[in-house]
CSV table of C-alpha atoms in Angstrom, one decimal:
chain,number,residue,atom,x,y,z
S,541,UNK,CA,18.3,-11.0,-37.0
S,542,UNK,CA,19.5,-14.2,-35.2
S,543,UNK,CA,21.9,-12.0,-33.2
S,544,UNK,CA,19.0,-9.7,-32.2
S,545,UNK,CA,16.8,-12.6,-31.2
S,546,UNK,CA,19.6,-14.0,-29.1
S,547,UNK,CA,20.0,-10.7,-27.2
S,548,UNK,CA,16.2,-10.4,-26.6
S,549,UNK,CA,16.1,-14.0,-25.5
S,550,UNK,CA,18.9,-13.3,-23.0
S,551,UNK,CA,16.9,-10.5,-21.6
S,552,UNK,CA,13.9,-12.8,-21.2
S,553,UNK,CA,15.9,-15.3,-19.3
S,554,UNK,CA,17.1,-12.6,-17.0
S,555,UNK,CA,13.6,-11.2,-16.4
S,556,UNK,CA,11.5,-14.3,-15.9
S,557,UNK,CA,11.9,-16.1,-12.6
S,558,UNK,CA,9.7,-18.4,-10.5
S,559,UNK,CA,8.7,-16.5,-7.4
S,560,UNK,CA,8.6,-18.2,-4.1
S,561,UNK,CA,5.4,-17.8,-2.2
S,562,UNK,CA,6.4,-19.2,1.2
S,563,UNK,CA,7.7,-16.3,3.2
S,564,UNK,CA,9.8,-16.6,6.4
S,565,UNK,CA,9.6,-14.3,9.4
S,566,UNK,CA,9.7,-10.6,8.4
S,567,UNK,CA,13.0,-9.1,9.4
S,568,UNK,CA,13.9,-5.6,8.4
S,569,UNK,CA,17.2,-4.9,6.7
S,570,UNK,CA,18.3,-8.6,6.3
S,571,UNK,CA,19.5,-10.1,3.0
S,572,UNK,CA,17.9,-13.2,1.7
S,573,UNK,CA,19.4,-15.4,-1.1
S,574,UNK,CA,17.3,-15.9,-4.1
S,575,UNK,CA,17.3,-18.5,-6.8
S,576,UNK,CA,16.5,-18.0,-10.5
S,577,UNK,CA,15.1,-20.3,-13.1
S,578,UNK,CA,17.6,-20.4,-15.9
S,579,UNK,CA,15.6,-22.8,-18.1
S,580,UNK,CA,13.0,-20.3,-19.3
S,581,UNK,CA,12.2,-20.6,-23.0
S,582,UNK,CA,9.8,-18.3,-24.9
S,583,UNK,CA,8.9,-17.4,-28.4
S,584,UNK,CA,9.8,-13.7,-28.4
S,585,UNK,CA,10.1,-12.6,-32.1
S,586,UNK,CA,6.9,-10.5,-31.9
S,587,UNK,CA,7.3,-9.2,-28.4
S,588,UNK,CA,8.9,-5.8,-27.6
S,589,UNK,CA,11.2,-5.3,-24.7
S,590,UNK,CA,8.8,-3.0,-23.0
S,591,UNK,CA,6.0,-5.6,-23.2
S,592,UNK,CA,8.3,-8.2,-21.8
S,593,UNK,CA,9.2,-6.1,-18.8
S,594,UNK,CA,5.5,-5.2,-18.1
S,595,UNK,CA,4.1,-8.6,-18.4
S,596,UNK,CA,6.6,-10.4,-16.2
S,597,UNK,CA,6.5,-8.7,-12.8
S,598,UNK,CA,7.5,-11.9,-11.1
S,599,UNK,CA,10.9,-12.9,-9.8
S,600,UNK,CA,12.8,-14.7,-7.1
S,601,UNK,CA,11.8,-12.1,-4.5
S,602,UNK,CA,9.5,-12.2,-1.5
S,603,UNK,CA,8.2,-9.6,0.9
S,604,UNK,CA,11.3,-10.3,3.0
S,605,UNK,CA,13.3,-8.6,0.3
S,606,UNK,CA,11.6,-5.3,0.3
S,607,UNK,CA,13.7,-3.6,2.9
S,608,UNK,CA,17.0,-5.3,1.9
S,609,UNK,CA,20.0,-3.9,0.1
S,610,UNK,CA,19.5,-6.0,-3.0
S,611,UNK,CA,21.2,-4.9,-6.3
S,612,UNK,CA,19.3,-7.6,-8.3
S,613,UNK,CA,16.0,-6.2,-7.0
S,614,UNK,CA,17.0,-2.6,-7.6
S,615,UNK,CA,17.9,-3.5,-11.2
S,616,UNK,CA,14.5,-5.1,-11.9
S,617,UNK,CA,12.8,-2.1,-10.3
S,618,UNK,CA,14.6,0.3,-12.6
S,619,UNK,CA,13.9,-1.8,-15.7
S,620,UNK,CA,10.2,-1.7,-15.0
S,621,UNK,CA,10.2,1.9,-13.9
S,622,UNK,CA,12.0,3.0,-17.1
S,623,UNK,CA,9.4,1.2,-19.2
S,624,UNK,CA,6.7,3.5,-18.0
S,625,UNK,CA,5.5,6.8,-19.3
S,626,UNK,CA,5.4,9.8,-16.9
S,627,UNK,CA,1.6,9.4,-16.7
S,628,UNK,CA,1.8,5.7,-16.1
S,629,UNK,CA,4.3,6.3,-13.3
S,630,UNK,CA,2.0,8.7,-11.5
S,631,UNK,CA,-0.9,6.3,-12.0
S,632,UNK,CA,1.0,3.7,-9.9
S,633,UNK,CA,0.4,6.0,-6.9
S,634,UNK,CA,-3.4,5.9,-7.2
S,635,UNK,CA,-5.6,3.4,-5.4
S,636,UNK,CA,-9.3,3.4,-6.4
S,637,UNK,CA,-12.2,1.6,-4.7
S,638,UNK,CA,-14.5,-1.0,-6.2
S,639,UNK,CA,-17.6,-2.3,-4.5
S,640,UNK,CA,-20.8,-0.9,-3.0
S,641,UNK,CA,-19.3,2.4,-2.0
S,642,UNK,CA,-16.7,2.6,-4.7
S,643,UNK,CA,-16.6,2.9,-8.4
S,644,UNK,CA,-18.4,0.5,-10.7
S,645,UNK,CA,-16.7,-2.4,-12.4
S,646,UNK,CA,-16.9,-0.6,-15.7
S,647,UNK,CA,-15.2,2.5,-14.3
S,648,UNK,CA,-12.4,0.6,-12.8
S,649,UNK,CA,-11.8,-1.4,-16.0
S,650,UNK,CA,-11.6,1.9,-17.9
S,651,UNK,CA,-9.0,3.2,-15.3
S,652,UNK,CA,-6.9,0.1,-15.7
S,653,UNK,CA,-7.2,0.3,-19.5
S,654,UNK,CA,-5.9,3.9,-19.4
S,655,UNK,CA,-3.2,3.0,-16.9
S,656,UNK,CA,-4.4,5.5,-14.3
S,657,UNK,CA,-4.3,3.3,-11.2
S,658,UNK,CA,-1.8,1.1,-9.4
S,659,UNK,CA,-4.2,-0.6,-7.0
S,660,UNK,CA,-7.8,-1.4,-6.2
S,661,UNK,CA,-9.5,-1.4,-2.7
S,662,UNK,CA,-12.3,-4.0,-2.5
S,663,UNK,CA,-14.5,-1.8,-0.4
S,664,UNK,CA,-17.8,-3.6,0.3
S,665,UNK,CA,-19.4,-6.7,-1.2
S,666,UNK,CA,-19.5,-10.5,-1.1
S,667,UNK,CA,-16.6,-12.8,-1.4
S,668,UNK,CA,-17.8,-14.1,-4.8
S,669,UNK,CA,-18.3,-10.5,-6.0
S,670,UNK,CA,-14.7,-9.6,-5.0
S,671,UNK,CA,-13.3,-12.7,-6.7
S,672,UNK,CA,-15.2,-11.8,-9.9
S,673,UNK,CA,-13.9,-8.2,-9.7
S,674,UNK,CA,-10.3,-9.4,-9.3
S,675,UNK,CA,-10.5,-11.8,-12.2
S,676,UNK,CA,-12.0,-9.1,-14.4
S,677,UNK,CA,-9.4,-6.5,-13.3
S,678,UNK,CA,-6.5,-8.9,-13.8
S,679,UNK,CA,-7.7,-9.8,-17.3
S,680,UNK,CA,-8.0,-6.2,-18.3
S,681,UNK,CA,-4.6,-5.4,-16.8
S,682,UNK,CA,-3.1,-8.2,-19.0
S,683,UNK,CA,-5.1,-7.2,-22.0
S,684,UNK,CA,-4.0,-3.5,-21.8
S,685,UNK,CA,-0.4,-4.4,-20.9
S,686,UNK,CA,-0.7,-2.5,-17.6
S,687,UNK,CA,1.4,-3.3,-14.5
S,688,UNK,CA,-0.4,-5.8,-12.2
S,689,UNK,CA,-2.5,-4.2,-9.4
S,690,UNK,CA,-2.2,-4.4,-5.7
S,691,UNK,CA,-5.6,-5.5,-4.4
S,692,UNK,CA,-6.4,-4.3,-0.8
S,693,UNK,CA,-9.2,-4.7,1.8
S,694,UNK,CA,-10.2,-3.2,5.1
S,695,UNK,CA,-10.0,-6.7,6.7
S,696,UNK,CA,-9.5,-5.7,10.3
S,697,UNK,CA,-11.0,-8.3,12.7
S,698,UNK,CA,-13.7,-5.8,13.7
S,699,UNK,CA,-14.6,-4.8,10.1
S,700,UNK,CA,-14.1,-7.8,7.9
S,701,UNK,CA,-17.6,-9.1,8.3
S,702,UNK,CA,-19.0,-5.7,7.4
S,703,UNK,CA,-16.7,-5.2,4.4
S,704,UNK,CA,-16.9,-8.8,3.0
S,705,UNK,CA,-20.3,-10.4,3.6
S,706,UNK,CA,-20.9,-14.1,3.7
S,707,UNK,CA,-17.9,-15.0,5.8
S,708,UNK,CA,-17.9,-16.9,9.1
S,709,UNK,CA,-18.1,-14.6,12.1
S,710,UNK,CA,-14.8,-13.2,13.2
S,711,UNK,CA,-14.6,-11.6,16.7
S,712,UNK,CA,-13.7,-7.9,16.9
S,713,UNK,CA,-10.1,-6.8,17.6
S,714,UNK,CA,-10.8,-5.8,21.2
S,715,UNK,CA,-11.6,-9.4,22.1
S,716,UNK,CA,-8.0,-10.5,21.2
S,717,UNK,CA,-6.1,-10.7,24.5
S,718,UNK,CA,-2.8,-12.5,23.8
S,719,UNK,CA,-0.2,-13.1,21.1
S,720,UNK,CA,-1.5,-16.6,20.2
S,721,UNK,CA,-5.0,-15.2,19.5
S,722,UNK,CA,-3.6,-12.4,17.4
S,723,UNK,CA,-1.5,-14.9,15.5
S,724,UNK,CA,-4.4,-17.2,14.8
S,725,UNK,CA,-6.8,-14.4,13.7
S,726,UNK,CA,-4.2,-12.9,11.4
S,727,UNK,CA,-3.7,-16.3,9.8
S,728,UNK,CA,-7.4,-16.8,9.4
S,729,UNK,CA,-8.0,-13.4,7.8
S,730,UNK,CA,-4.9,-13.8,5.6
S,731,UNK,CA,-6.3,-17.2,4.3
S,732,UNK,CA,-9.6,-15.5,3.4
S,733,UNK,CA,-7.8,-12.7,1.6
S,734,UNK,CA,-5.4,-15.0,-0.3
S,735,UNK,CA,-8.3,-17.1,-1.5
S,736,UNK,CA,-9.8,-14.0,-3.1
S,737,UNK,CA,-6.5,-12.7,-4.5
S,738,UNK,CA,-6.1,-9.8,-2.1
S,739,UNK,CA,-2.5,-8.8,-1.4
S,740,UNK,CA,-2.8,-6.0,1.1
S,741,UNK,CA,-4.7,-5.6,4.4
S,742,UNK,CA,-5.4,-2.2,5.8
S,743,UNK,CA,-4.8,-3.5,9.2
S,744,UNK,CA,-4.1,-3.6,12.1
S,745,UNK,CA,-5.5,-0.5,13.8
S,746,UNK,CA,-2.6,0.6,16.1
S,747,UNK,CA,-4.5,3.4,17.8
S,748,UNK,CA,-5.8,3.5,21.4
S,749,UNK,CA,-9.4,2.5,21.8
S,750,UNK,CA,-10.3,5.7,23.7
S,751,UNK,CA,-12.0,7.3,20.7
S,752,UNK,CA,-15.4,5.5,20.7
S,753,UNK,CA,-16.7,7.3,17.7
S,754,UNK,CA,-14.4,5.8,15.1
S,755,UNK,CA,-11.9,3.4,16.9
S,756,UNK,CA,-13.5,1.7,19.9
S,757,UNK,CA,-13.5,-2.1,19.4
S,758,UNK,CA,-11.3,-1.8,16.3
S,759,UNK,CA,-8.3,-1.4,18.6
S,760,UNK,CA,-6.4,-3.9,20.8
S,761,UNK,CA,-7.0,-1.5,23.7
S,762,UNK,CA,-5.4,1.3,25.6
S,763,UNK,CA,-2.3,-0.4,27.1
S,764,UNK,CA,0.6,0.7,25.0
S,765,UNK,CA,2.7,-2.4,25.6
S,766,UNK,CA,-0.2,-4.7,24.8
S,767,UNK,CA,-1.0,-2.7,21.7
S,768,UNK,CA,2.6,-3.0,20.5
S,769,UNK,CA,2.8,-6.7,21.2
S,770,UNK,CA,-0.6,-7.7,19.6
S,771,UNK,CA,-0.3,-5.3,16.7
S,772,UNK,CA,3.3,-6.6,16.0
S,773,UNK,CA,2.2,-10.2,16.0
S,774,UNK,CA,-0.7,-9.4,13.6
S,775,UNK,CA,1.7,-7.7,11.3
S,776,UNK,CA,4.2,-10.5,11.5
S,777,UNK,CA,1.7,-13.2,10.7
S,778,UNK,CA,0.0,-11.2,7.9
S,779,UNK,CA,3.3,-10.6,6.1
S,780,UNK,CA,4.4,-14.2,6.6
S,781,UNK,CA,1.3,-15.1,4.6
S,782,UNK,CA,2.5,-12.9,1.7
S,783,UNK,CA,0.1,-10.1,2.4
S,784,UNK,CA,1.2,-6.5,3.1
S,785,UNK,CA,0.1,-5.4,6.5
S,786,UNK,CA,-0.8,-1.7,7.1
S,787,UNK,CA,-0.4,0.0,10.5
S,788,UNK,CA,-3.0,2.8,10.9
S,789,UNK,CA,-3.9,5.6,11.5
S,790,UNK,CA,-0.6,7.5,11.9
S,791,UNK,CA,0.2,9.4,14.0
S,792,UNK,CA,-2.7,8.1,16.2
S,793,UNK,CA,-6.5,8.4,16.0
S,794,UNK,CA,-7.3,7.0,19.4
S,795,UNK,CA,-6.4,10.1,21.4
S,796,UNK,CA,-8.7,12.5,19.6
S,797,UNK,CA,-12.4,13.4,19.8
S,798,UNK,CA,-14.6,13.0,16.7
S,799,UNK,CA,-14.7,11.0,13.5
S,800,UNK,CA,-12.5,12.0,10.5
S,801,UNK,CA,-15.0,10.6,8.1
S,802,UNK,CA,-17.2,13.5,9.2
S,803,UNK,CA,-14.9,16.3,10.2
S,804,UNK,CA,-11.2,17.3,10.8
S,805,UNK,CA,-10.1,16.0,14.2
S,806,UNK,CA,-7.3,17.2,16.4
S,807,UNK,CA,-4.6,15.8,18.6
S,808,UNK,CA,-4.1,18.4,21.3
S,809,UNK,CA,-0.5,18.4,22.5
S,810,UNK,CA,1.6,15.2,22.9
S,811,UNK,CA,1.6,12.5,20.3
S,812,UNK,CA,0.8,9.7,22.8
S,813,UNK,CA,0.5,7.0,20.2
S,814,UNK,CA,3.7,7.7,18.4
S,815,UNK,CA,5.7,5.1,20.3
S,816,UNK,CA,3.4,2.4,18.9
S,817,UNK,CA,4.1,3.3,15.3
S,818,UNK,CA,7.9,3.6,16.1
S,819,UNK,CA,7.8,0.0,17.2
S,820,UNK,CA,5.8,-1.1,14.1
S,821,UNK,CA,8.5,0.5,11.9
S,822,UNK,CA,11.2,-1.4,13.8
S,823,UNK,CA,9.3,-4.7,13.4
S,824,UNK,CA,9.2,-4.3,9.6
S,825,UNK,CA,5.7,-3.3,8.8
S,826,UNK,CA,5.5,-2.8,5.0
S,827,UNK,CA,2.9,-0.1,4.9
S,828,UNK,CA,1.5,2.7,7.1
S,829,UNK,CA,-1.7,4.6,6.6
S,830,UNK,CA,-1.7,8.3,7.5
S,831,UNK,CA,-4.9,9.6,9.2
S,832,UNK,CA,-6.7,12.9,8.5
S,833,UNK,CA,-5.7,14.2,11.9
S,834,UNK,CA,-4.5,17.7,12.6
S,835,UNK,CA,-2.1,18.5,15.4
S,836,UNK,CA,-2.2,21.6,17.6
S,837,UNK,CA,-0.6,22.8,20.9
S,838,UNK,CA,2.5,20.9,19.9
S,839,UNK,CA,5.5,23.1,19.2
S,840,UNK,CA,7.4,20.5,17.1
S,841,UNK,CA,4.6,18.8,15.2
S,842,UNK,CA,1.9,21.5,14.9
S,843,UNK,CA,0.2,21.1,11.5
S,844,UNK,CA,-1.3,24.6,11.3
S,845,UNK,CA,-4.9,23.4,10.9
S,846,UNK,CA,-4.1,20.9,8.1
S,847,UNK,CA,-4.6,17.1,8.5
S,848,UNK,CA,-1.4,15.1,8.9
S,849,UNK,CA,-2.1,13.5,5.4
S,850,UNK,CA,-1.4,16.9,3.8
S,851,UNK,CA,1.5,18.0,6.0
S,852,UNK,CA,5.1,17.4,5.0
S,853,UNK,CA,6.2,17.9,8.6
S,854,UNK,CA,4.4,14.7,9.6
S,855,UNK,CA,4.7,12.5,6.5
S,856,UNK,CA,8.2,13.3,5.4
S,857,UNK,CA,10.0,14.9,8.4
S,858,UNK,CA,8.5,12.7,11.1
S,859,UNK,CA,7.5,9.4,9.5
S,860,UNK,CA,10.1,9.1,6.8
S,861,UNK,CA,13.1,10.9,8.3
S,862,UNK,CA,12.7,10.8,12.1
S,863,UNK,CA,11.2,7.3,12.3
S,864,UNK,CA,13.1,6.0,9.3
S,865,UNK,CA,10.2,4.4,7.6
S,866,UNK,CA,11.1,3.1,4.1
S,867,UNK,CA,7.9,1.3,3.3
S,868,UNK,CA,4.7,2.4,1.5
S,869,UNK,CA,2.9,5.4,2.9
S,870,UNK,CA,-0.8,5.5,1.9
S,871,UNK,CA,-3.4,8.1,2.7
S,872,UNK,CA,-6.7,7.4,4.4
S,873,UNK,CA,-9.6,7.7,2.0
S,874,UNK,CA,-9.5,11.1,0.2
S,875,UNK,CA,-13.3,11.4,0.1
S,876,UNK,CA,-13.6,11.8,3.9
S,877,UNK,CA,-14.9,15.1,5.2
S,878,UNK,CA,-11.7,15.8,7.1
S,879,UNK,CA,-9.8,16.5,3.8
S,880,UNK,CA,-12.4,17.4,1.2
S,881,UNK,CA,-12.7,21.0,2.3
S,882,UNK,CA,-9.0,21.6,1.4
S,883,UNK,CA,-8.2,22.6,-2.2
S,884,UNK,CA,-6.3,19.9,-4.2
S,885,UNK,CA,-6.0,17.5,-1.2
S,886,UNK,CA,-4.6,14.6,-3.2
S,887,UNK,CA,-1.9,16.7,-4.8
S,888,UNK,CA,-1.1,18.1,-1.3
S,889,UNK,CA,-0.9,14.5,0.1
S,890,UNK,CA,1.7,13.6,-2.6
S,891,UNK,CA,3.6,16.9,-1.9
S,892,UNK,CA,3.6,15.9,1.8
S,893,UNK,CA,5.4,12.6,0.9
S,894,UNK,CA,2.6,10.0,0.6
S,895,UNK,CA,3.4,7.2,-1.8
S,896,UNK,CA,-0.1,6.1,-2.6
S,897,UNK,CA,-3.4,8.1,-2.6
S,898,UNK,CA,-6.5,6.3,-1.7
S,899,UNK,CA,-9.8,7.1,-3.5
S,900,UNK,CA,-9.0,10.5,-5.1
S,901,UNK,CA,-11.9,12.3,-6.6
S,902,UNK,CA,-10.5,12.7,-10.1
S,903,UNK,CA,-7.6,10.4,-11.3
S,904,UNK,CA,-6.8,12.2,-14.5
S,905,UNK,CA,-6.9,15.6,-12.9
S,906,UNK,CA,-4.5,14.4,-10.2
S,907,UNK,CA,-2.1,12.8,-12.7
S,908,UNK,CA,-2.1,16.0,-14.7
S,909,UNK,CA,-1.5,18.3,-11.7
S,910,UNK,CA,1.3,16.0,-10.4
S,911,UNK,CA,2.9,16.0,-13.8
S,912,UNK,CA,2.6,19.8,-14.1
S,913,UNK,CA,4.4,20.2,-10.8
S,914,UNK,CA,7.1,17.6,-11.7
S,915,UNK,CA,7.9,19.6,-14.9
S,916,UNK,CA,8.5,22.7,-12.8
S,917,UNK,CA,10.1,21.2,-9.7
S,918,UNK,CA,13.0,18.7,-10.2
S,919,UNK,CA,13.0,17.9,-6.5
S,920,UNK,CA,9.3,17.0,-6.5
S,921,UNK,CA,9.9,14.9,-9.6
S,922,UNK,CA,12.5,12.9,-7.8
S,923,UNK,CA,10.2,12.4,-4.8
S,924,UNK,CA,7.5,11.1,-7.1
S,925,UNK,CA,9.9,8.8,-8.8
S,926,UNK,CA,11.0,7.4,-5.4
S,927,UNK,CA,7.4,6.7,-4.5
S,928,UNK,CA,6.7,4.9,-7.8
S,929,UNK,CA,9.9,2.8,-7.4
S,930,UNK,CA,8.6,1.7,-4.0
S,931,UNK,CA,5.3,0.7,-5.5
S,932,UNK,CA,7.0,-1.3,-8.3
S,933,UNK,CA,9.4,-2.8,-5.7
S,934,UNK,CA,6.4,-4.0,-3.6
S,935,UNK,CA,4.8,-5.6,-6.6
S,936,UNK,CA,8.0,-7.5,-7.4
S,937,UNK,CA,8.3,-8.6,-3.8
S,938,UNK,CA,4.7,-9.8,-3.6
S,939,UNK,CA,5.5,-12.3,-6.3
S,940,UNK,CA,1.9,-13.2,-7.0
S,941,UNK,CA,1.5,-9.8,-8.8
S,942,UNK,CA,1.8,-11.1,-12.3
S,943,UNK,CA,-0.7,-11.0,-15.1
């Protein structure tokens, strides 16, 4: 028995680390040295190895480490991944919304308890409500021995006051005219999110502002060079603040007519905003949101009437392979009219290569349909595993994601 306890204790010491919260400039594909706390002592006689792994998603890693070649990090990812059931793994790919236009607190708590989600979007409410939600969700996550959640928000400069009421007025994105202003507002928004416990910002909007129906003042403008410069600075400062930035809406929502909340919209011909997203990938953005945008009159990227979200040619071939993006790919909300008319859209989004699905209509149905296809298709199973490992890796690199 003493020998067994010694082995388990050694495992504890290896797994538990103090995680640094002060990030340096995000640089893709650079190694950072990490330090471990070797003085950890715990009473472990009544704790299983699986419980130890799940309850200690913290380490010496930061967001800087996500894109690095890091055997230590890879090993921790595998340990956590291997502790999950197939259903729990798939659940990590699901993000559900809480707030005025999302599910109720009770519904989210049940999803956490059943281990069917990996993240929560705080959709619309007050700062105090969101703090209360996050506290309750963290408590349930710990109680049910679930992996910690990624908490996200639509905290663009143009939307944050609409999504989170009771804050000081923040000027819209289109009023930001230089790098200094972009840096300052990214820091201000990040401070607000950190105070609430939110780890991911679905911002910045990297589209042109031409589309007045849905983009407009949410964009930095129509000058490509300025968009790249100001979006890049917003991303850099957000991630320096230990918050995942999300470039959206790939492959570009500014050069279309219409609102994808209401209908499927089309890019006709050239992908004029693609260069902006290429640069965001080079700059090390950690997450990209794919828009419900179809592409026509384009020989290489035609989506045959389907939105990009559901098209492997766009998500996997273009974004992952051609642009070399290795971060988290998340869908736009799956309750938008642009995708709801398609059968099994959330499953199709995962088949296309998306790592996380935002606001699917039925979590259990999605988990079962994904598992059914995994059982039949080994290639698809490995693709899902790759996505789940990315989610777990991001949670480790966030550091604060611990119960």
